Tab-separated table of C-alpha atoms and ligand atoms in Angstrom:
chain	number	residue	atom	x	y	z
D	17	UNK	CA	-46.233	-7.052	-13.272
D	18	UNK	CA	-44.465	-9.270	-15.870
D	19	UNK	CA	-43.809	-7.775	-19.324
D	20	UNK	CA	-43.923	-9.887	-22.512
D	21	UNK	CA	-42.881	-9.039	-26.059
D	22	UNK	CA	-44.494	-10.982	-28.856
D	23	UNK	CA	-43.393	-11.015	-32.464
D	24	UNK	CA	-46.159	-12.100	-34.776
D	25	UNK	CA	-48.880	-10.768	-32.392
D	26	UNK	CA	-51.279	-10.070	-35.237
D	27	UNK	CA	-51.256	-13.778	-36.302
D	28	UNK	CA	-53.332	-16.648	-35.075
D	29	UNK	CA	-51.109	-17.700	-32.174
D	30	UNK	CA	-50.010	-14.184	-31.336
D	31	UNK	CA	-53.628	-13.095	-30.680
D	32	UNK	CA	-54.439	-16.123	-28.511
D	33	UNK	CA	-51.188	-15.745	-26.590
D	34	UNK	CA	-51.766	-11.987	-26.064
D	35	UNK	CA	-55.227	-12.757	-24.613
D	36	UNK	CA	-53.827	-15.497	-22.423
D	37	UNK	CA	-51.022	-13.279	-21.011
D	38	UNK	CA	-53.374	-10.372	-20.467
D	39	UNK	CA	-55.617	-12.672	-18.386
D	40	UNK	CA	-52.550	-13.667	-16.314
D	41	UNK	CA	-51.932	-9.966	-15.562
D	42	UNK	CA	-48.997	-9.380	-17.926
D	43	UNK	CA	-48.207	-6.127	-19.682
D	44	UNK	CA	-48.194	-7.260	-23.352
D	45	UNK	CA	-46.154	-5.608	-26.100
D	46	UNK	CA	-46.421	-6.782	-29.682
D	47	UNK	CA	-44.560	-6.115	-32.898
D	48	UNK	CA	-46.719	-5.414	-35.912
D	49	UNK	CA	-45.528	-4.991	-39.459
D	50	UNK	CA	-46.360	-1.952	-41.506
D	51	UNK	CA	-49.119	-2.823	-43.930
D	52	UNK	CA	-51.149	-0.756	-46.463
D	53	UNK	CA	-54.363	-1.815	-44.742
D	54	UNK	CA	-55.266	-2.671	-41.151
D	55	UNK	CA	-53.690	-5.982	-40.071
D	56	UNK	CA	-54.827	-6.036	-36.451
D	57	UNK	CA	-58.251	-7.784	-36.805
D	58	UNK	CA	-57.263	-10.651	-34.512
D	59	UNK	CA	-56.248	-8.373	-31.653
D	60	UNK	CA	-58.837	-5.628	-32.032
D	61	UNK	CA	-60.880	-7.047	-29.239
D	62	UNK	CA	-58.086	-6.654	-26.656
D	63	UNK	CA	-56.797	-3.341	-28.022
D	64	UNK	CA	-56.452	-0.666	-25.330
D	65	UNK	CA	-55.895	3.031	-25.922
D	66	UNK	CA	-52.313	3.605	-24.806
D	67	UNK	CA	-53.396	7.007	-23.415
D	68	UNK	CA	-55.400	5.190	-20.655
D	69	UNK	CA	-53.346	5.165	-17.494
D	70	UNK	CA	-54.036	1.404	-16.849
D	71	UNK	CA	-53.292	0.263	-20.417
D	72	UNK	CA	-51.442	-3.087	-20.509
D	73	UNK	CA	-51.522	-3.771	-24.286
D	74	UNK	CA	-49.168	-1.996	-26.684
D	75	UNK	CA	-48.386	-2.474	-30.428
D	76	UNK	CA	-45.200	-1.216	-31.904
D	77	UNK	CA	-44.034	-1.070	-35.541
D	78	UNK	CA	-41.109	-3.384	-36.305
D	79	UNK	CA	-40.112	-6.239	-38.584
D	80	UNK	CA	-38.066	-9.313	-38.199
D	81	UNK	CA	-36.160	-8.340	-41.369
D	82	UNK	CA	-35.068	-5.061	-39.681
D	83	UNK	CA	-32.560	-5.681	-36.872
D	84	UNK	CA	-32.486	-2.071	-35.767
D	85	UNK	CA	-36.183	-2.120	-34.958
D	86	UNK	CA	-35.745	-5.240	-32.860
D	87	UNK	CA	-32.824	-3.779	-30.873
D	88	UNK	CA	-34.704	-0.553	-30.280
D	89	UNK	CA	-37.785	-2.251	-29.032
D	90	UNK	CA	-35.998	-4.768	-26.849
D	91	UNK	CA	-33.961	-2.023	-25.216
D	92	UNK	CA	-36.956	0.244	-24.678
D	93	UNK	CA	-39.432	-2.385	-23.436
D	94	UNK	CA	-37.008	-4.583	-21.355
D	95	UNK	CA	-39.353	-7.609	-21.482
D	96	UNK	CA	-39.190	-10.459	-18.993
D	97	UNK	CA	-40.369	-12.900	-21.714
D	98	UNK	CA	-39.946	-12.824	-25.482
D	99	UNK	CA	-42.137	-15.048	-27.674
D	100	UNK	CA	-40.823	-15.243	-31.259
D	101	UNK	CA	-43.912	-16.102	-33.296
D	102	UNK	CA	-43.396	-13.876	-36.334
D	103	UNK	CA	-42.855	-15.732	-39.595
D	104	UNK	CA	-43.833	-16.112	-43.230
D	105	UNK	CA	-45.567	-19.296	-42.069
D	106	UNK	CA	-47.180	-20.660	-45.246
D	107	UNK	CA	-45.231	-23.772	-46.464
D	108	UNK	CA	-46.345	-23.710	-50.117
D	109	UNK	CA	-45.774	-19.963	-50.357
D	110	UNK	CA	-42.265	-20.497	-49.037
D	111	UNK	CA	-41.428	-22.163	-52.363
D	112	UNK	CA	-42.547	-18.942	-54.108
D	113	UNK	CA	-40.720	-16.528	-51.774
D	114	UNK	CA	-37.806	-18.577	-50.411
D	115	UNK	CA	-35.483	-15.700	-49.734
D	116	UNK	CA	-38.036	-13.679	-47.828
D	117	UNK	CA	-39.078	-16.774	-45.911
D	118	UNK	CA	-35.495	-17.461	-44.859
D	119	UNK	CA	-34.925	-13.766	-44.046
D	120	UNK	CA	-37.931	-13.521	-41.739
D	121	UNK	CA	-37.941	-17.016	-40.259
D	122	UNK	CA	-34.186	-17.881	-39.948
D	123	UNK	CA	-32.382	-14.552	-40.041
D	124	UNK	CA	-35.210	-12.897	-38.062
D	125	UNK	CA	-34.619	-15.363	-35.251
D	126	UNK	CA	-30.898	-14.691	-35.405
D	127	UNK	CA	-31.469	-10.876	-35.284
D	128	UNK	CA	-33.772	-11.178	-32.294
D	129	UNK	CA	-31.436	-13.561	-30.348
D	130	UNK	CA	-28.376	-11.455	-31.110
D	131	UNK	CA	-30.177	-8.277	-30.072
D	132	UNK	CA	-31.124	-9.889	-26.714
D	133	UNK	CA	-27.529	-11.088	-26.274
D	134	UNK	CA	-25.870	-7.742	-27.153
D	135	UNK	CA	-28.280	-5.884	-24.900
D	136	UNK	CA	-27.527	-8.251	-22.085
D	137	UNK	CA	-31.278	-8.717	-21.390
D	138	UNK	CA	-31.994	-11.263	-18.651
D	139	UNK	CA	-35.226	-12.334	-20.380
D	140	UNK	CA	-36.680	-15.768	-21.172
D	141	UNK	CA	-37.104	-16.667	-24.876
D	142	UNK	CA	-39.680	-18.836	-26.661
D	143	UNK	CA	-38.956	-20.030	-30.181
D	144	UNK	CA	-41.833	-21.150	-32.406
D	145	UNK	CA	-40.343	-24.262	-33.895
D	146	UNK	CA	-42.449	-26.507	-36.110
D	147	UNK	CA	-43.296	-30.126	-36.782
D	148	UNK	CA	-42.452	-29.283	-40.456
D	149	UNK	CA	-38.798	-29.678	-39.420
D	150	UNK	CA	-39.417	-33.473	-39.290
D	151	UNK	CA	-40.542	-33.423	-42.927
D	152	UNK	CA	-40.102	-36.926	-44.342
D	153	UNK	CA	-38.989	-38.611	-41.067
D	154	UNK	CA	-41.550	-41.348	-40.336
D	155	UNK	CA	-44.091	-40.890	-37.461
D	156	UNK	CA	-44.519	-40.752	-34.541
D	157	UNK	CA	-42.201	-37.770	-33.972
D	158	UNK	CA	-40.724	-36.736	-30.633
D	159	UNK	CA	-37.941	-34.509	-29.344
D	160	UNK	CA	-35.288	-37.082	-30.348
D	161	UNK	CA	-36.522	-37.584	-33.914
D	162	UNK	CA	-34.187	-36.515	-36.693
D	163	UNK	CA	-35.152	-33.467	-38.784
D	164	UNK	CA	-35.582	-33.844	-42.577
D	165	UNK	CA	-37.117	-30.543	-43.745
D	166	UNK	CA	-38.975	-30.522	-47.059
D	167	UNK	CA	-39.472	-26.828	-47.869
D	168	UNK	CA	-37.623	-23.472	-47.625
D	169	UNK	CA	-39.957	-22.725	-44.669
D	170	UNK	CA	-39.019	-25.974	-42.873
D	171	UNK	CA	-35.244	-25.412	-43.553
D	172	UNK	CA	-35.509	-21.875	-42.115
D	173	UNK	CA	-37.285	-23.231	-39.035
D	174	UNK	CA	-34.503	-25.826	-38.465
D	175	UNK	CA	-31.996	-22.932	-38.562
D	176	UNK	CA	-34.040	-20.884	-36.021
D	177	UNK	CA	-34.447	-23.909	-33.808
D	178	UNK	CA	-30.811	-24.856	-33.792
D	179	UNK	CA	-29.835	-21.234	-33.159
D	180	UNK	CA	-32.135	-20.977	-30.125
D	181	UNK	CA	-30.480	-24.134	-28.757
D	182	UNK	CA	-27.106	-22.704	-29.556
D	183	UNK	CA	-27.745	-19.431	-27.662
D	184	UNK	CA	-28.920	-21.462	-24.689
D	185	UNK	CA	-25.747	-23.557	-24.805
D	186	UNK	CA	-23.322	-20.736	-25.646
D	187	UNK	CA	-24.593	-17.895	-23.480
D	188	UNK	CA	-26.870	-19.581	-20.954
D	189	UNK	CA	-29.950	-17.873	-22.407
D	190	UNK	CA	-33.244	-19.243	-20.991
D	191	UNK	CA	-34.407	-20.234	-24.494
D	192	UNK	CA	-37.097	-22.956	-24.995
D	193	UNK	CA	-38.331	-24.298	-28.347
D	194	UNK	CA	-41.880	-25.511	-28.799
D	195	UNK	CA	-41.994	-27.976	-31.659
D	196	UNK	CA	-45.643	-27.454	-32.402
D	197	UNK	CA	-47.674	-29.719	-34.642
D	198	UNK	CA	-50.444	-28.086	-36.732
D	199	UNK	CA	-52.893	-26.115	-34.668
D	200	UNK	CA	-55.959	-24.366	-35.922
D	201	UNK	CA	-58.860	-22.257	-34.835
D	202	UNK	CA	-61.510	-19.911	-36.177
D	203	UNK	CA	-58.641	-17.366	-36.487
D	204	UNK	CA	-56.532	-19.633	-38.720
D	205	UNK	CA	-55.354	-17.909	-41.901
D	206	UNK	CA	-57.848	-18.521	-44.660
D	207	UNK	CA	-55.330	-20.225	-47.019
D	208	UNK	CA	-54.268	-23.026	-44.638
D	209	UNK	CA	-56.122	-26.183	-45.554
D	210	UNK	CA	-58.409	-26.541	-42.512
D	211	UNK	CA	-59.781	-22.996	-42.630
D	212	UNK	CA	-59.956	-23.124	-46.446
D	213	UNK	CA	-62.188	-26.223	-46.122
D	214	UNK	CA	-64.503	-24.960	-43.302
D	215	UNK	CA	-64.860	-21.505	-44.921
D	216	UNK	CA	-65.636	-22.969	-48.363
D	217	UNK	CA	-68.055	-25.622	-46.979
D	218	UNK	CA	-69.958	-22.894	-45.091
D	219	UNK	CA	-70.156	-20.791	-48.243
D	220	UNK	CA	-71.348	-23.816	-50.267
D	221	UNK	CA	-74.019	-24.522	-47.594
D	222	UNK	CA	-75.262	-20.922	-47.915
D	223	UNK	CA	-75.268	-21.098	-51.747
D	224	UNK	CA	-72.375	-18.627	-52.219
D	225	UNK	CA	-69.891	-21.022	-53.785
D	226	UNK	CA	-70.051	-24.139	-55.977
D	227	UNK	CA	-66.633	-25.797	-55.793
D	228	UNK	CA	-63.703	-26.213	-53.523
D	229	UNK	CA	-60.322	-26.887	-55.198
D	230	UNK	CA	-57.763	-28.685	-53.087
D	231	UNK	CA	-54.401	-30.397	-53.531
D	232	UNK	CA	-53.163	-33.600	-51.870
D	233	UNK	CA	-55.969	-35.164	-49.831
D	234	UNK	CA	-53.761	-38.008	-48.556
D	235	UNK	CA	-51.506	-35.899	-46.402
D	236	UNK	CA	-51.919	-36.570	-42.683
D	237	UNK	CA	-51.557	-34.044	-39.927
D	238	UNK	CA	-51.826	-33.945	-36.115
D	239	UNK	CA	-54.302	-31.127	-35.805
D	240	UNK	CA	-54.952	-29.404	-32.396
D	241	UNK	CA	-56.552	-26.144	-31.134
D	242	UNK	CA	-54.357	-23.043	-31.098
D	243	UNK	CA	-55.857	-21.869	-27.719
D	244	UNK	CA	-54.507	-25.044	-26.067
D	245	UNK	CA	-51.064	-24.635	-27.688
D	246	UNK	CA	-50.345	-21.068	-26.517
D	247	UNK	CA	-50.830	-22.254	-22.986
D	248	UNK	CA	-48.001	-24.719	-23.598
D	249	UNK	CA	-45.712	-21.874	-24.834
D	250	UNK	CA	-46.201	-20.000	-21.579
D	251	UNK	CA	-45.745	-23.118	-19.461
D	252	UNK	CA	-42.325	-23.707	-21.099
D	253	UNK	CA	-41.102	-20.317	-19.977
D	254	UNK	CA	-42.232	-20.891	-16.368
D	255	UNK	CA	-39.818	-23.825	-15.965
D	256	UNK	CA	-36.552	-23.278	-14.035
D	257	UNK	CA	-34.642	-24.971	-16.868
D	258	UNK	CA	-35.146	-24.165	-20.543
D	259	UNK	CA	-35.748	-27.119	-22.843
D	260	UNK	CA	-37.481	-28.264	-26.046
D	261	UNK	CA	-40.944	-29.833	-26.190
D	262	UNK	CA	-43.144	-31.494	-28.828
D	263	UNK	CA	-46.674	-30.176	-28.644
D	264	UNK	CA	-49.363	-32.174	-30.416
D	265	UNK	CA	-52.447	-34.281	-29.763
D	266	UNK	CA	-50.931	-37.712	-30.425
D	267	UNK	CA	-53.540	-38.295	-33.176
D	268	UNK	CA	-53.339	-37.744	-36.898
D	269	UNK	CA	-55.978	-37.495	-39.654
D	270	UNK	CA	-55.841	-37.078	-43.439
D	271	UNK	CA	-56.979	-33.933	-45.301
D	272	UNK	CA	-59.705	-36.195	-46.837
D	273	UNK	CA	-60.971	-37.028	-43.309
D	274	UNK	CA	-61.087	-33.334	-42.510
D	275	UNK	CA	-63.086	-32.701	-45.645
D	276	UNK	CA	-65.517	-35.575	-44.994
D	277	UNK	CA	-66.157	-34.537	-41.393
D	278	UNK	CA	-66.738	-30.901	-42.383
D	279	UNK	CA	-69.169	-31.617	-45.215
D	280	UNK	CA	-71.082	-34.316	-43.417
D	281	UNK	CA	-71.595	-31.900	-40.433
D	282	UNK	CA	-73.284	-29.599	-42.898
D	283	UNK	CA	-75.294	-32.483	-44.504
D	284	UNK	CA	-73.398	-32.184	-47.761
D	285	UNK	CA	-71.831	-34.922	-49.942
D	286	UNK	CA	-68.229	-33.644	-50.311
D	287	UNK	CA	-67.678	-35.654	-53.565
D	288	UNK	CA	-70.114	-33.299	-55.336
D	289	UNK	CA	-68.165	-30.229	-54.452
D	290	UNK	CA	-64.496	-30.973	-54.029
D	291	UNK	CA	-62.153	-31.088	-57.044
D	292	UNK	CA	-58.359	-31.484	-57.242
D	293	UNK	CA	-56.187	-28.763	-58.659
D	294	UNK	CA	-52.588	-29.861	-59.021
D	295	UNK	CA	-51.572	-26.218	-58.490
D	296	UNK	CA	-51.922	-26.930	-54.782
D	297	UNK	CA	-49.477	-29.872	-54.860
D	298	UNK	CA	-46.080	-28.987	-53.362
D	299	UNK	CA	-42.660	-29.618	-54.927
D	300	UNK	CA	-41.947	-31.852	-51.973
D	301	UNK	CA	-44.765	-33.020	-49.685
D	302	UNK	CA	-44.726	-33.818	-45.962
D	303	UNK	CA	-46.814	-36.982	-45.908
D	304	UNK	CA	-47.436	-37.754	-42.283
D	305	UNK	CA	-47.004	-35.796	-39.077
D	306	UNK	CA	-48.041	-37.384	-35.799
D	307	UNK	CA	-46.670	-35.893	-32.570
D	308	UNK	CA	-45.714	-37.726	-29.390
D	309	UNK	CA	-46.278	-35.075	-26.673
D	310	UNK	CA	-45.490	-37.379	-23.730
D	311	UNK	CA	-42.562	-35.199	-22.507
D	312	UNK	CA	-44.793	-32.102	-22.392
D	313	UNK	CA	-47.401	-34.134	-20.473
D	314	UNK	CA	-44.778	-35.467	-18.052
D	315	UNK	CA	-42.666	-32.344	-17.420
D	316	UNK	CA	-45.079	-29.471	-18.082
D	317	UNK	CA	-48.324	-31.166	-17.105
D	318	UNK	CA	-49.729	-30.004	-20.472
D	319	UNK	CA	-52.569	-31.788	-22.267
D	320	UNK	CA	-54.811	-30.565	-25.057
D	321	UNK	CA	-58.456	-29.877	-24.145
D	322	UNK	CA	-60.149	-29.636	-27.524
D	323	UNK	CA	-60.591	-32.827	-29.569
D	324	UNK	CA	-60.275	-33.088	-33.368
D	325	UNK	CA	-64.058	-33.349	-33.921
D	326	UNK	CA	-64.661	-30.400	-31.543
D	327	UNK	CA	-62.113	-28.314	-33.399
D	328	UNK	CA	-63.719	-29.046	-36.776
D	329	UNK	CA	-67.192	-28.093	-35.476
D	330	UNK	CA	-65.852	-24.911	-33.783
D	331	UNK	CA	-64.352	-23.773	-37.082
D	332	UNK	CA	-67.426	-24.553	-39.146
D	333	UNK	CA	-69.815	-22.797	-36.703
D	334	UNK	CA	-67.562	-19.769	-36.576
D	335	UNK	CA	-67.407	-19.515	-40.410
D	336	UNK	CA	-71.160	-19.925	-40.650
D	337	UNK	CA	-71.760	-17.184	-38.052
D	338	UNK	CA	-69.332	-14.837	-39.752
D	339	UNK	CA	-70.936	-15.363	-43.171
D	340	UNK	CA	-74.427	-14.834	-41.780
D	341	UNK	CA	-73.268	-11.559	-40.183
D	342	UNK	CA	-71.710	-10.495	-43.543
D	343	UNK	CA	-74.863	-11.490	-45.497
D	344	UNK	CA	-76.901	-9.160	-43.292
D	345	UNK	CA	-74.559	-6.328	-44.436
D	346	UNK	CA	-75.773	-6.717	-48.052
D	347	UNK	CA	-73.901	-7.146	-51.409
D	348	UNK	CA	-71.288	-4.526	-50.654
D	349	UNK	CA	-70.229	-6.296	-47.415
D	350	UNK	CA	-70.274	-9.685	-49.307
D	351	UNK	CA	-67.868	-8.381	-52.001
D	352	UNK	CA	-65.520	-6.970	-49.336
D	353	UNK	CA	-65.510	-10.275	-47.405
D	354	UNK	CA	-64.601	-12.639	-50.335
D	355	UNK	CA	-60.820	-11.907	-50.319
D	356	UNK	CA	-58.431	-13.224	-52.922
D	357	UNK	CA	-55.693	-15.756	-52.417
D	358	UNK	CA	-55.296	-19.509	-52.195
Y	17	NAP	P1	-49.613	-16.697	-38.748
Y	17	NAP	O1	-51.048	-16.664	-38.399
Y	17	NAP	O2	-49.187	-16.790	-40.158
Y	17	NAP	O3	-48.946	-15.364	-38.102
Y	17	NAP	C1	-47.634	-14.987	-38.432
Y	17	NAP	C2	-47.343	-13.640	-37.792
Y	17	NAP	O4	-46.019	-13.241	-38.115
Y	17	NAP	C3	-48.338	-12.525	-38.210
Y	17	NAP	O5	-48.498	-11.671	-37.136
Y	17	NAP	C4	-47.477	-11.823	-39.301
Y	17	NAP	O6	-47.841	-10.505	-39.467
Y	17	NAP	C5	-46.120	-11.904	-38.669
Y	17	NAP	N1	-44.993	-11.675	-39.581
Y	17	NAP	C6	-44.849	-12.179	-40.864
Y	17	NAP	N2	-43.729	-11.719	-41.345
Y	17	NAP	C7	-43.131	-10.910	-40.432
Y	17	NAP	C8	-41.981	-10.092	-40.430
Y	17	NAP	N3	-41.106	-10.065	-41.485
Y	17	NAP	N4	-41.695	-9.418	-39.277
Y	17	NAP	C9	-42.548	-9.447	-38.224
Y	17	NAP	N5	-43.682	-10.211	-38.205
Y	17	NAP	C10	-43.939	-10.878	-39.273
Y	17	NAP	O7	-48.887	-17.882	-37.983
Y	17	NAP	P2	-49.388	-18.745	-36.679
Y	17	NAP	O8	-50.202	-19.847	-37.122
Y	17	NAP	O9	-49.918	-17.752	-35.686
Y	17	NAP	O10	-48.030	-19.311	-36.175
Y	17	NAP	C11	-47.131	-18.608	-35.227
Y	17	NAP	C12	-45.769	-19.115	-35.320
Y	17	NAP	O11	-45.709	-20.536	-35.051
Y	17	NAP	C13	-45.050	-18.968	-36.646
Y	17	NAP	O12	-43.719	-18.738	-36.455
Y	17	NAP	C14	-45.263	-20.289	-37.377
Y	17	NAP	O13	-44.310	-20.502	-38.310
Y	17	NAP	C15	-45.154	-21.228	-36.162
Y	17	NAP	N6	-45.894	-22.483	-36.267
Y	17	NAP	C16	-47.170	-22.538	-36.541
Y	17	NAP	C17	-47.828	-23.721	-36.519
Y	17	NAP	C18	-49.347	-23.745	-36.822
Y	17	NAP	O14	-49.848	-24.914	-37.062
Y	17	NAP	N7	-50.061	-22.682	-36.716
Y	17	NAP	C19	-47.215	-24.902	-36.112
Y	17	NAP	C20	-45.821	-24.787	-35.873
Y	17	NAP	C21	-45.200	-23.563	-35.870
Y	17	NAP	P3	-49.176	-10.123	-40.426
Y	17	NAP	O15	-50.376	-10.372	-39.594
Y	17	NAP	O16	-48.886	-8.652	-40.724
Y	17	NAP	O17	-49.057	-11.041	-41.589
Y	18	F7E	O1	-51.323	-27.827	-45.318
Y	18	F7E	C1	-52.437	-30.233	-47.891
Y	18	F7E	C2	-50.992	-29.757	-47.942
Y	18	F7E	O2	-51.036	-25.411	-45.569
Y	18	F7E	C3	-51.678	-29.103	-44.673
Y	18	F7E	C4	-48.314	-24.109	-41.043
Y	18	F7E	O3	-48.932	-23.525	-39.932
Y	18	F7E	O4	-48.447	-26.289	-40.123
Y	18	F7E	C5	-48.773	-25.521	-41.237
Y	18	F7E	O5	-48.177	-26.037	-42.427
Y	18	F7E	C6	-51.667	-30.180	-45.709
Y	18	F7E	C7	-50.464	-30.250	-46.624
Y	18	F7E	O6	-50.408	-26.591	-43.390
Y	18	F7E	C8	-54.477	-27.983	-49.860
Y	18	F7E	O7	-50.325	-30.303	-49.117
Y	18	F7E	C9	-54.198	-30.129	-49.650
Y	18	F7E	O8	-50.017	-31.601	-46.748
Y	18	F7E	O9	-52.764	-26.298	-43.860
Y	18	F7E	P1	-51.448	-26.462	-44.555
Y	18	F7E	P2	-48.867	-27.110	-43.309
Y	18	F7E	O10	-48.209	-27.112	-44.668
Y	18	F7E	O11	-48.944	-28.453	-42.626
Y	18	F7E	C10	-47.031	-26.382	-39.831
Y	18	F7E	C11	-46.818	-27.243	-38.577
Y	18	F7E	C12	-46.369	-25.050	-39.790
Y	18	F7E	O12	-45.368	-24.865	-39.070
Y	18	F7E	C13	-46.814	-24.051	-40.811
Y	18	F7E	O13	-46.449	-22.731	-40.428
Y	18	F7E	O14	-52.750	-29.974	-46.534
Y	18	F7E	N1	-53.361	-29.496	-48.796
Y	18	F7E	N2	-54.824	-29.224	-50.370
Y	18	F7E	C14	-53.510	-28.201	-48.879
Y	18	F7E	N3	-52.895	-27.213	-48.229
Y	18	F7E	C15	-53.266	-25.958	-48.508
Y	18	F7E	N4	-52.759	-24.893	-47.793
Y	18	F7E	N5	-54.222	-25.660	-49.463
Y	18	F7E	C16	-54.841	-26.650	-50.195
Y	18	F7E	O15	-55.640	-26.420	-51.071
């Protein structure tokens, strides 16, 4: 049985990847951060009591900012595959907490790679690189496109990416980087623009909210479905030779188009509800990301299965269903479900 270790297992991608690997018969270990409240919502459905003799899913406390925890877990678990998905992944927030972002995203990757190297582990390594690394470089972007990062997050991702390449070249580590364009799902964090839009539109439809405040509606992104993208991560680690791959749909849409599609699906006129709050503008914006995934198609045989329109509908329907469940729980449940943060 193959054993995988996932950093960031409690996040959107970590949860889809854990499910995917469990279905493939892996023993899955994940690193979760200490939090003052439960942070395992996304993996609760696959949680297994570790006292059961056939348990294949294990969570361990650890943190990318704590090298000793990484060394201890790697040595104890001896994984065949390590997926480094943990990160402070919010681009705008990275301008508010630049040091922490660099510590977890850039230095965290260094700590993990160096622990693997020092322990002499013969494992394969996946690095969650990002299309944000391209920043202001014009589209379409592929594996040969120059990086021009536009945020502390993106700068930290460039560091992590180059480092994974360097450990591959210096020590022969089987390290592959997935340069993933934006990917979303019903499990997307509530403060990323897609989920913020579908969640707010569903609340407006049910009469629970009047307005949705957004920033730059002109930004364009190549949005795919997270479930499709974790499959690509796994495919990269099954290759004999490690390499770097762009993963995207090859289509891009503006934030305005995402808003229009969402509100029209719910028979709402978005202009009545959406307002601009400059607070959501970024000190430096990434205007247009549009991936060219032809290498992944050619070498890995990977193609996305969920279209842009299907993704939008999937997210709206999920938010509507969740709200309807919460509404049945009465005012107490409603208050608990609102959440704060933008
Ligand atoms: P996400 O939902 O924000 O999940 C991030 C995960 O990292 C969570 O499990 C989080 O824990 C964990 N984490 C945060 N700080 C940590 C730390 N100091 N130590 C250990 N774990 C920590 O992100 P995602 O969308 O799943 O993305 C997965 C990875 O792909 C990230 O590295 C992201 O930067 C990268 N990426 C994402 C996209 C995208 O469009 N989604 C595109 C390209 C690259 P908590 O649950 O406790 O917060
Ligand atoms: O913003 C604009 C915003 O925060 C998308 C992360 O997963 O993908 C993600 O980063 C666009 C930007 O994602 C609001 O200015 C307008 O142009 O959903 P986002 P992101 O910054 O593209 C990359 C690939 C990653 O690697 C990251 O980890 O939408 N926008 N109004 C807004 N964005 C937000 N969040 N909130 C708004 O109100």
